[in-house]
Amino acid sequence: GFGTGHDHDTCDTHRGNKRIKVTPLDEYIVGTIRYDHKGFIASSDDSIQIDIQETLNLNEESLVANRKSAWDACVASMLRNQERGKWSTVLIDKQIRHYEGTNANGYRYPYSGIVLYLLKKMRKSKQGQP
């Protein structure tokens, strides 16, 4: 952004003219992407990881904080709606449907990628707790 310096630039601003491998349209690439509960994004493919970390700077502190905030908001919503101290698969599935949808303006929810990744991971583990 303006006046913040190159360390805080992200995505195309940080990339400049460098070619990248990352695209959200490639199923293989998407399948290598991982998020953690703290908001960090990574790839199991080294060349994609270089794009994520260095070329696109996708673990810049404000992006990480925004991803964590999106996940924390989902968790807070689930805690308000839990039954008997356990998150049911019905509640998890309801959240997945919500984040796969769009808001009133027809856009995906901001940072829905991390939320969907963690919800689906939770659903698959069937533990029902973060």
Coordinates of C-alpha atoms in Angstrom, one line a residue:
G1 CA 0.0 0.0 0.0
F2 CA 0.9 3.7 -0.2
G3 CA 3.7 4.7 2.1
T4 CA 3.9 1.3 3.8
G5 CA 7.0 0.0 2.0
H6 CA 7.6 -3.2 -0.1
D7 CA 7.5 -5.5 3.0
H8 CA 3.8 -4.8 3.4
D9 CA 2.9 -5.0 -0.3
T10 CA 0.9 -8.1 -1.2
C11 CA -0.3 -9.9 -4.2
D12 CA 0.3 -8.2 -7.6
T13 CA 1.8 -5.1 -6.0
H14 CA 4.5 -7.2 -4.3
R15 CA 4.9 -9.5 -7.3
G16 CA 5.7 -6.8 -9.8
N17 CA 6.4 -8.5 -13.2
K18 CA 7.5 -11.9 -11.8
R19 CA 5.7 -14.9 -13.2
I20 CA 3.9 -17.0 -10.7
K21 CA 2.6 -20.6 -10.6
V22 CA -0.3 -19.9 -8.1
T23 CA -3.8 -19.7 -9.5
P24 CA -7.0 -20.4 -7.7
L25 CA -8.4 -22.0 -10.8
D26 CA -5.9 -25.0 -10.8
E27 CA -7.3 -27.9 -8.7
Y28 CA -3.8 -29.3 -8.1
I29 CA -2.5 -26.0 -6.7
V30 CA -5.6 -25.5 -4.6
G31 CA -5.1 -29.0 -3.3
T32 CA -1.6 -28.2 -2.0
I33 CA -2.8 -25.1 0.0
R34 CA -3.0 -25.4 3.8
Y35 CA -4.1 -22.9 6.4
D36 CA -3.5 -22.9 10.2
H37 CA -5.7 -21.5 12.9
K38 CA -3.4 -18.5 13.3
G39 CA -4.1 -17.4 9.7
F40 CA -1.0 -18.5 7.9
I41 CA -1.2 -20.0 4.4
A42 CA 1.3 -22.6 3.0
S43 CA 1.7 -25.1 0.2
S44 CA 3.1 -28.6 0.2
D45 CA 4.6 -27.8 -3.2
D46 CA 7.9 -25.9 -2.9
S47 CA 7.5 -23.8 -6.0
I48 CA 4.0 -22.8 -5.0
Q49 CA 5.3 -22.0 -1.4
I50 CA 7.8 -19.6 -2.9
D51 CA 5.0 -17.8 -4.7
I52 CA 2.9 -17.7 -1.5
Q53 CA 5.7 -16.6 0.8
E54 CA 8.0 -14.5 -1.3
T55 CA 6.5 -13.5 -4.7
L56 CA 3.0 -12.7 -3.4
N57 CA 3.8 -12.1 0.3
L58 CA 0.6 -13.8 1.3
N59 CA 1.7 -14.2 4.9
E60 CA 2.1 -10.4 5.4
E61 CA 1.0 -9.6 8.9
S62 CA -2.3 -7.8 8.0
L63 CA -3.4 -10.7 5.7
V64 CA -2.6 -13.2 8.4
A65 CA -4.5 -11.1 11.0
N66 CA -7.5 -10.8 8.7
R67 CA -7.6 -14.6 8.0
K68 CA -7.4 -15.3 11.8
S69 CA -10.2 -12.8 12.4
A70 CA -12.4 -14.5 9.9
W71 CA -11.8 -17.9 11.5
D72 CA -12.3 -16.4 15.0
A73 CA -15.6 -14.9 13.9
C74 CA -16.8 -18.3 12.6
V75 CA -15.7 -20.0 15.9
A76 CA -17.5 -17.4 17.9
S77 CA -20.7 -18.0 15.9
M78 CA -20.4 -21.7 16.4
L79 CA -19.8 -21.3 20.1
R80 CA -23.0 -19.2 20.3
N81 CA -24.9 -22.0 18.6
Q82 CA -23.4 -25.2 20.1
E83 CA -25.4 -27.8 21.9
R84 CA -24.1 -29.5 25.0
G85 CA -20.6 -28.2 24.6
K86 CA -20.0 -30.0 21.3
W87 CA -20.1 -28.9 17.7
S88 CA -22.4 -31.2 15.8
T89 CA -21.8 -32.1 12.2
V90 CA -25.1 -30.4 11.5
L91 CA -23.7 -27.1 12.8
I92 CA -20.4 -27.5 11.0
D93 CA -22.3 -28.3 7.7
K94 CA -24.5 -25.2 8.2
Q95 CA -21.3 -23.1 8.5
I96 CA -19.8 -24.7 5.4
R97 CA -22.9 -23.9 3.4
H98 CA -22.9 -20.3 4.7
Y99 CA -19.2 -19.7 3.7
E100 CA -19.6 -21.4 0.4
G101 CA -22.4 -18.9 -0.4
T102 CA -22.3 -15.2 -1.0
N103 CA -23.2 -12.1 0.9
A104 CA -26.1 -9.7 0.0
N105 CA -24.0 -8.1 -2.7
G106 CA -23.3 -11.5 -4.4
Y107 CA -19.7 -11.7 -3.3
R108 CA -17.9 -14.5 -1.4
Y109 CA -17.3 -13.8 2.2
P110 CA -13.9 -12.2 2.8
Y111 CA -11.3 -14.8 3.7
S112 CA -13.8 -17.6 3.3
G113 CA -10.9 -19.8 2.0
I114 CA -9.3 -20.3 5.4
V115 CA -12.7 -20.7 7.1
L116 CA -13.9 -23.4 4.6
Y117 CA -10.5 -25.2 4.8
L118 CA -10.6 -25.4 8.6
L119 CA -14.3 -26.2 8.7
K120 CA -13.9 -29.0 6.2
K121 CA -10.9 -30.3 8.1
M122 CA -12.9 -30.3 11.3
R123 CA -15.8 -32.0 9.6
K124 CA -13.6 -34.7 8.2
S125 CA -12.0 -35.4 11.6
K126 CA -15.5 -35.6 13.1
Q127 CA -14.0 -34.3 16.4
G128 CA -16.3 -31.3 16.4
Q129 CA -13.8 -29.1 18.2
P130 CA -11.1 -26.7 16.9

